[in-house]
Every structure is written in C-alpha cells, then in structure tokens.
Amino acid sequence: MLSASKALDLSPEAEQPSTSPPSQLTSPNHGFLTELHRLQTGNPIADIILVGDLYKSGRKIWEQDKFFWPEQIPQVDIYEFSYSTDDVARPETRENAVKALKDSLSPRVLRGRSTELKNAASDQNWSGVKRRAQYVILVGYGYGGLLCEQVITLTKQSAPACNVIKGLVLFGTPNFARGLQQWARIVLEATTQPKIANKGSRAVMRARWFPLSLAPPPITGPPMSDLETEFKSISSVQRDFFNQTRDPWWCARIASCFPESSPSSPDHKPTIFPEWCTVPHGFPIDVGKPYQKMTAFNRDEAPKYQVITNLITEWIAEIGNKGKAPSIEGVHPRGKNMEWRLQELRIFWVGPKPFG
C-alpha cells in the first residue's frame, strides 16, 4: 500500500511550490499553506485544509464574532490553502473583473492551482509547512470547491485519493453551466459594486443628495457568453469528478452545503439554487444562510454548524478506526425535512446527465 506522502499521483508537470507569502505570489498557479489551528494535546488524526472562494479568503470567512467553528472538530489540525485573488477581488472596473474571472476559470489556471492543492494534501512538508496528520479532509467554498473537485480528477485510480483524502465538504460549489452562471453573477456583483472612498459625513451627504440622473448605472449580469468556453471545460471536469466519486473504489465521503435559495435581503441576491451546488451522491446540508455568509457562524447558531462538525467528527472517528470511511448517512438521521430535500433535489435535477 502506498504511503500517505506518495498516495496522490504527483504529475511531472506540477510546478514547484512557492514559499512566498500570499501577497507576493509570483504566479496565479502558486498556492500557499497557512496553519490556522494546532491541536494542543496529542497528535491529530487528520488535517483539515480550508480553501476559500475566489473573492473571499482567509480565516475571517470561516468565523463570526471571533468564533472559528472548525476548531470545534476534535483531533484535527487546521490549515488554509490560499492563492492569488487580487485581480478578482480588486478589479477597479467591471470589465477587468470579467477578464480576471475568465482567467481564473481557464483550464490552465484551474489545473495549476488544483495541482498545487493536490501536492499540499499529499506532501506533509509542502511549501515548508510541516503537517502532522497522515490523512486530509478538504473543505472548499465556491471556487475553492472547484479546486477540490479537480484534485480528485487529477488522481489516478492506481493511486486513489482515498489513501490520503478521507472527505470533501463543499460549500456552495457551483456544478455545471447553470450553477457556474449563478456563481459568476455573485462574484461579479460582489466585486464591482460602486464604492465611496471617504466614509465621513461629507461622503454620506454626497451619496444622499447626488442627482439620480448622474448616479452610476445599475450593475447587470455578467456577459455569460464570454465565459461559455470556461463553463464547458469545468463541466467536463465535473462529469469526471461525479463518475470517479461514484466508482466502487472511491471510499471517501462528500458533504454538500447549500445556501438558502430565497435570501430575504436584496444584498444577498443572487444565489445558487440547491440543485446546482449539491453532489447528488453526497450528504446534503441546508446551511440556511445566504451564499455570501454561509461559511461563518456564531456560537448561537449551533444547530447550523453542528451538523457539519458532527459529520466531520464521525469521519475522523472512522479514520482512527482502521482508516475506513463511514456510511454516507453518518450518525445523522435524515428526518422528514431531509427526505423532502433529497426528493426536491431529484425533482429539480434537469439537463444533461452529470455522469456516464
């Protein structure tokens, strides 16, 4: 059996990892691993690697009111895999934002970043960061979930990812063209909203009394035709991912967290509908929050985040017990609401078959 450090196939074209801090990454493909939480007593059974969205990254997107919910998972060390997002997060103009998004969705950049993430998962001393655990659970948000999915497709069946990667938790990860369109609209609207440089009283007065005729035009949806080629390429990779993770040799587990489909606040629209950000053969989790805030919880929201932490905790326990993954049901009965949700997903899954 392959050792954990060799279990993932390291392709010869993989780039050398960068040791530069995220703000000084020399290539859009280069990634960086940062330790966020270290188990104080004993050794971890698994390492959790968090991968943020294209326009939101860092520890802050996983915490609210200084509550970092992944720390509630026992017997793990926690890391963040980051990559350059400057072009998308600070585009200056909408045209620049569309171009930056197109570049980040290109097969070259997606494959490069996914290869870096795969290397970070397979090498316990990658980029100078020494991880202690033999196994990994990947947690991806939006674009980060796309990278996690592609990591699996980059792995040969002769060296199955389940030798190292024991689970995937995907937050709002868009699937296929429809989901990618909905996600792209969220990213572009979040990064191209008009900003007021001075937040003082004068700026507020200018914003309040500025003639409507001179106000900037409302931001419309992105030109999806400009991204059609990238969406087709990603959809092809996702079909491979769906097929691969349904294969009998795949022994890791998948959880799909989806946001509320009808956000109450206009600031949280648009959203991604559950049927386009849920893996049908994964464990569906209704986070009950808008997409933009679905990865952060405060202590009072225990019913929401504990479904996730309890499921991962069960995975960790199974890893420690002969390294076997749990059944897809884990220890959480579906109940009437979950049965209804699964039936809803089956009803709404339309368009081309995602597998086979």
Coordinates of C-alpha atoms in Angstrom, one line a residue:
M1 CA 0.0 0.0 0.0
L2 CA 1.3 3.5 -0.8
S3 CA 2.4 5.7 2.0
A4 CA 0.4 8.8 2.6
S5 CA 3.1 11.1 1.2
K6 CA 3.0 9.1 -2.1
A7 CA -0.6 8.2 -2.3
L8 CA -1.6 11.0 -4.6
D9 CA 0.0 10.9 -8.1
L10 CA 2.4 13.8 -8.4
S11 CA 2.3 14.6 -12.1
P12 CA 5.7 15.6 -13.6
E13 CA 4.3 18.8 -14.9
A14 CA 3.4 20.0 -11.4
E15 CA 5.1 23.3 -10.6
Q16 CA 7.4 23.7 -7.7
P17 CA 5.6 25.1 -4.6
S18 CA 6.1 28.7 -3.7
T19 CA 7.4 29.7 -0.4
S20 CA 6.4 33.4 -0.8
P21 CA 3.6 34.9 1.3
P22 CA 0.2 35.1 -0.4
S23 CA 0.6 38.8 -1.2
Q24 CA 3.8 38.1 -3.1
L25 CA 2.8 35.0 -5.1
T26 CA 4.8 35.1 -8.3
S27 CA 2.3 33.1 -10.4
P28 CA -1.5 32.8 -10.3
N29 CA -1.0 29.0 -10.1
H30 CA 1.2 29.1 -6.9
G31 CA -0.5 28.3 -3.6
F32 CA 0.4 28.9 0.0
L33 CA -0.4 26.8 3.1
T34 CA -1.0 28.5 6.4
E35 CA -1.6 26.9 9.8
L36 CA -4.8 28.2 11.5
H37 CA -5.2 25.9 14.4
R38 CA -2.9 23.3 16.1
L39 CA -4.1 20.6 18.4
Q40 CA -2.5 21.2 21.7
T41 CA -2.8 17.7 23.2
G42 CA -1.7 14.6 21.3
N43 CA -1.4 14.2 17.5
P44 CA -4.1 14.9 15.0
I45 CA -5.8 12.1 13.2
A46 CA -6.5 14.2 10.2
D47 CA -5.6 17.7 8.8
I48 CA -8.4 19.9 7.6
I49 CA -7.4 22.1 4.6
L50 CA -9.8 25.1 4.0
V51 CA -9.9 26.6 0.5
G52 CA -11.8 29.9 0.2
D53 CA -13.7 31.4 -2.7
L54 CA -12.3 33.4 -5.5
Y55 CA -13.1 36.8 -3.9
K56 CA -13.2 35.8 -0.2
S57 CA -10.3 34.1 1.6
G58 CA -8.6 34.0 4.9
R59 CA -9.6 32.9 8.4
K60 CA -12.3 35.6 8.6
I61 CA -14.6 33.9 6.1
W62 CA -14.9 30.9 8.5
E63 CA -15.5 32.8 11.7
Q64 CA -18.1 35.2 13.1
D65 CA -17.8 37.3 16.3
K66 CA -14.4 35.7 16.8
F67 CA -15.9 32.2 16.8
F68 CA -13.9 29.9 14.5
W69 CA -16.3 26.9 14.1
P70 CA -13.8 24.4 12.6
E71 CA -12.0 24.4 16.0
Q72 CA -15.0 22.5 17.4
I73 CA -13.9 19.4 15.4
P74 CA -11.7 17.2 17.7
Q75 CA -8.3 15.6 16.8
V76 CA -7.5 17.8 13.8
D77 CA -5.0 20.5 12.8
I78 CA -6.5 23.1 10.5
Y79 CA -4.8 24.8 7.6
E80 CA -5.8 27.2 4.8
F81 CA -4.7 26.8 1.2
S82 CA -4.6 30.3 -0.4
Y83 CA -3.9 31.6 -3.9
S84 CA -3.7 35.0 -5.6
T85 CA -7.1 36.7 -5.8
D86 CA -6.0 40.3 -6.2
D87 CA -7.2 40.6 -9.8
V88 CA -10.7 39.4 -9.0
A89 CA -11.1 40.9 -5.5
R90 CA -9.9 44.4 -6.6
P91 CA -10.8 44.7 -10.3
E92 CA -11.3 48.5 -10.3
T93 CA -13.7 48.1 -13.3
R94 CA -16.4 45.6 -14.3
E95 CA -14.5 44.9 -17.5
N96 CA -11.4 44.0 -15.5
A97 CA -13.5 41.8 -13.2
V98 CA -14.9 39.8 -16.1
K99 CA -11.4 39.3 -17.6
A100 CA -10.0 38.3 -14.2
L101 CA -12.8 35.8 -13.7
K102 CA -12.3 34.4 -17.1
D103 CA -8.5 33.9 -16.5
S104 CA -9.2 32.2 -13.1
L105 CA -11.6 29.8 -14.7
S106 CA -9.3 28.9 -17.6
P107 CA -8.2 25.2 -17.7
R108 CA -4.5 26.3 -17.3
V109 CA -5.1 28.2 -14.0
L110 CA -7.6 25.8 -12.6
R111 CA -5.3 22.8 -13.3
G112 CA -2.3 24.7 -11.9
R113 CA -4.0 25.6 -8.7
S114 CA -5.5 22.2 -8.3
T115 CA -2.1 20.6 -8.8
E116 CA -0.7 22.8 -6.0
L117 CA -3.6 21.8 -3.7
K118 CA -3.0 18.1 -4.5
N119 CA 0.6 18.5 -3.7
A120 CA -0.2 20.3 -0.4
A121 CA -2.5 17.4 0.5
S122 CA -0.1 14.6 -0.4
D123 CA 3.1 16.1 1.0
Q124 CA 3.3 16.6 4.8
N125 CA 6.1 19.0 4.4
W126 CA 4.8 21.0 1.4
S127 CA 5.9 24.6 1.0
G128 CA 7.9 24.4 4.2
V129 CA 4.8 23.8 6.4
K130 CA 5.1 20.6 8.3
R131 CA 1.7 18.9 8.7
R132 CA 1.4 16.2 11.3
A133 CA -1.5 14.1 10.2
Q134 CA -1.4 11.3 7.6
Y135 CA -4.9 12.0 6.3
V136 CA -6.7 15.1 4.9
I137 CA -10.2 16.4 4.7
L138 CA -10.7 19.2 2.1
V139 CA -13.2 21.9 2.8
G140 CA -13.9 24.2 -0.2
Y141 CA -16.1 27.3 -0.7
G142 CA -17.3 28.2 -4.1
Y143 CA -14.2 28.4 -6.4
G144 CA -12.3 26.5 -3.6
G145 CA -14.7 23.7 -4.1
L146 CA -14.0 23.6 -7.8
L147 CA -10.3 23.1 -6.9
C148 CA -11.1 20.3 -4.5
E149 CA -13.2 18.5 -7.2
Q150 CA -10.4 18.8 -9.7
V151 CA -7.9 17.4 -7.2
I152 CA -9.8 14.2 -7.3
T153 CA -9.8 14.1 -11.1
L154 CA -6.1 14.6 -11.2
T155 CA -5.6 11.4 -9.2
K156 CA -5.1 8.1 -11.0
Q157 CA -7.2 5.2 -9.9
S158 CA -3.9 3.2 -9.3
A159 CA -3.2 5.7 -6.5
P160 CA -6.7 6.5 -5.3
A161 CA -7.3 9.8 -3.4
C162 CA -8.9 7.9 -0.6
N163 CA -5.5 6.8 0.6
V164 CA -5.0 10.4 1.7
I165 CA -8.2 12.4 1.2
K166 CA -10.8 11.0 3.5
G167 CA -13.6 13.5 2.9
L168 CA -14.8 16.6 1.0
V169 CA -17.0 19.3 2.4
L170 CA -18.2 21.6 -0.4
F171 CA -19.8 25.0 0.4
G172 CA -21.9 26.4 -2.4
T173 CA -19.7 24.8 -5.1
P174 CA -21.3 25.5 -8.4
N175 CA -21.9 22.5 -10.7
F176 CA -22.3 22.6 -14.4
A177 CA -23.1 25.6 -16.6
R178 CA -26.3 26.7 -14.7
G179 CA -24.6 26.6 -11.3
L180 CA -21.5 28.3 -12.7
Q181 CA -23.6 31.1 -14.2
Q182 CA -25.3 31.7 -10.9
W183 CA -22.0 31.7 -9.0
A184 CA -20.3 34.0 -11.5
R185 CA -23.0 36.6 -11.1
I186 CA -22.5 36.5 -7.3
V187 CA -18.7 37.1 -7.7
L188 CA -19.0 39.9 -10.2
E189 CA -21.7 41.7 -8.3
A190 CA -19.7 41.4 -5.1
T191 CA -16.5 42.8 -6.6
T192 CA -17.9 45.5 -8.9
Q193 CA -20.3 47.4 -6.6
P194 CA -19.6 51.2 -6.6
K195 CA -17.5 52.2 -3.6
I196 CA -17.4 55.5 -1.7
A197 CA -13.7 56.3 -0.9
N198 CA -14.5 58.6 2.0
K199 CA -16.9 57.3 4.6
G200 CA -17.2 60.5 6.5
S201 CA -20.2 62.8 6.9
R202 CA -19.5 64.7 3.7
A203 CA -19.4 61.5 1.7
V204 CA -22.7 60.3 3.2
M205 CA -24.3 63.7 2.3
R206 CA -22.9 63.4 -1.3
A207 CA -24.3 59.9 -1.6
R208 CA -27.7 61.1 -0.2
W209 CA -28.1 64.2 -2.4
F210 CA -26.3 63.1 -5.6
P211 CA -28.6 63.6 -8.5
L212 CA -30.2 60.3 -9.6
S213 CA -29.6 61.3 -13.2
L214 CA -25.8 61.3 -12.6
A215 CA -25.7 58.1 -10.5
P216 CA -23.8 55.2 -11.9
P217 CA -26.0 52.7 -13.8
P218 CA -27.0 49.5 -12.0
I219 CA -24.8 46.6 -12.5
T220 CA -26.3 44.0 -14.7
G221 CA -25.4 40.3 -15.0
P222 CA -22.1 39.3 -16.5
P223 CA -21.8 38.5 -20.2
M224 CA -22.2 34.8 -19.8
S225 CA -21.2 34.2 -23.5
D226 CA -17.7 35.4 -22.6
L227 CA -17.4 32.6 -20.1
E228 CA -19.1 29.9 -22.0
T229 CA -15.9 28.1 -23.1
E230 CA -14.7 28.0 -19.5
F231 CA -18.0 26.7 -18.2
K232 CA -17.9 23.9 -20.7
S233 CA -14.4 22.9 -19.7
I234 CA -15.3 22.9 -16.0
S235 CA -18.4 20.9 -16.7
S236 CA -16.4 18.2 -18.4
V237 CA -14.1 18.0 -15.4
Q238 CA -17.1 17.8 -13.1
R239 CA -18.5 14.9 -15.0
D240 CA -15.3 13.1 -14.4
F241 CA -15.4 14.0 -10.7
F242 CA -19.0 12.7 -10.4
N243 CA -18.2 9.5 -12.2
Q244 CA -15.0 8.9 -10.2
T245 CA -16.6 9.5 -6.8
R246 CA -19.4 7.1 -7.6
D247 CA -17.0 4.4 -8.6
P248 CA -16.8 1.4 -6.1
W249 CA -13.1 2.1 -5.4
W250 CA -13.9 5.6 -4.0
C251 CA -14.0 5.3 -0.2
A252 CA -14.0 8.9 0.9
R253 CA -17.2 10.8 1.8
I254 CA -18.7 14.0 0.4
A255 CA -21.0 16.6 2.1
S256 CA -22.6 19.4 0.0
C257 CA -23.6 22.5 1.9
F258 CA -26.1 24.7 0.1
P259 CA -27.3 28.2 0.9
E260 CA -30.9 29.4 1.2
S261 CA -32.5 29.6 -2.2
S262 CA -34.6 32.8 -1.5
P263 CA -32.5 35.3 0.5
S264 CA -34.6 37.8 2.4
S265 CA -32.2 40.7 1.9
P266 CA -31.6 42.2 -1.6
D267 CA -27.9 42.5 -0.6
H268 CA -27.7 38.7 -0.6
K269 CA -29.1 38.2 -4.1
P270 CA -28.5 36.4 -6.4
T271 CA -27.9 33.0 -5.0
I272 CA -27.1 29.4 -6.2
F273 CA -30.0 27.1 -6.1
P274 CA -29.5 23.8 -4.2
E275 CA -29.9 21.6 -7.3
W276 CA -26.8 23.3 -8.9
C277 CA -24.5 23.2 -5.9
T278 CA -25.2 19.8 -4.5
V279 CA -23.5 16.5 -5.3
P280 CA -26.4 14.0 -5.7
H281 CA -24.5 11.1 -4.1
G282 CA -23.2 13.3 -1.3
F283 CA -24.7 14.2 2.1
P284 CA -26.8 17.4 1.6
I285 CA -26.7 20.0 4.3
D286 CA -29.1 23.0 4.3
V287 CA -27.0 25.8 5.9
G288 CA -30.0 28.2 6.0
K289 CA -27.8 31.2 5.3
P290 CA -27.2 33.4 2.1
Y291 CA -24.3 32.3 -0.1
Q292 CA -22.2 35.3 0.9
K293 CA -22.3 34.3 4.6
M294 CA -22.8 30.6 4.5
T295 CA -19.3 29.7 5.8
A296 CA -19.3 31.7 9.1
F297 CA -21.4 31.0 12.2
N298 CA -21.5 32.4 15.7
R299 CA -21.9 30.4 18.9
D300 CA -25.6 30.9 18.9
E301 CA -26.0 29.1 15.6
A302 CA -25.1 25.7 16.9
P303 CA -27.9 23.9 15.1
K304 CA -26.5 25.1 11.8
Y305 CA -22.7 24.4 12.2
Q306 CA -23.0 21.3 14.4
V307 CA -24.5 19.3 11.6
I308 CA -21.2 19.9 9.7
T309 CA -18.9 19.5 12.7
N310 CA -20.7 16.3 13.9
L311 CA -20.5 14.8 10.5
I312 CA -16.7 15.5 10.2
T313 CA -16.2 14.3 13.7
E314 CA -17.8 11.0 12.7
W315 CA -15.4 10.8 9.7
I316 CA -12.5 11.4 12.0
A317 CA -13.6 8.6 14.3
E318 CA -13.8 6.2 11.4
I319 CA -10.4 7.3 10.1
G320 CA -9.0 6.4 13.5
N321 CA -10.7 3.0 13.3
K322 CA -8.9 1.1 10.6
G323 CA -8.9 4.1 8.3
K324 CA -12.4 3.3 6.9
A325 CA -14.8 6.0 5.9
P326 CA -18.3 5.9 7.4
S327 CA -21.5 5.3 5.6
I328 CA -23.0 8.3 3.8
E329 CA -25.6 8.6 6.5
G330 CA -23.1 9.1 9.2
V331 CA -24.8 9.3 12.6
H332 CA -27.4 11.9 11.5
P333 CA -30.9 10.6 10.7
R334 CA -32.4 12.5 7.8
G335 CA -35.8 13.0 9.2
K336 CA -38.8 14.3 7.3
N337 CA -37.1 17.6 6.3
M338 CA -34.0 15.8 4.8
E339 CA -36.1 13.3 3.0
W340 CA -38.1 16.1 1.5
R341 CA -34.9 17.9 0.5
L342 CA -33.5 14.8 -1.2
Q343 CA -36.7 14.3 -3.1
E344 CA -36.6 18.0 -4.1
L345 CA -33.1 17.6 -5.5
R346 CA -34.1 14.6 -7.5
I347 CA -37.0 16.5 -9.0
F348 CA -35.0 19.6 -9.9
W349 CA -32.0 17.8 -11.4
V350 CA -32.6 18.6 -15.0
G351 CA -30.5 19.0 -18.2
P352 CA -27.7 16.6 -19.3
K353 CA -26.9 13.7 -17.1
P354 CA -23.9 14.5 -14.9
F355 CA -22.5 11.0 -15.1
G356 CA -21.9 8.5 -17.8

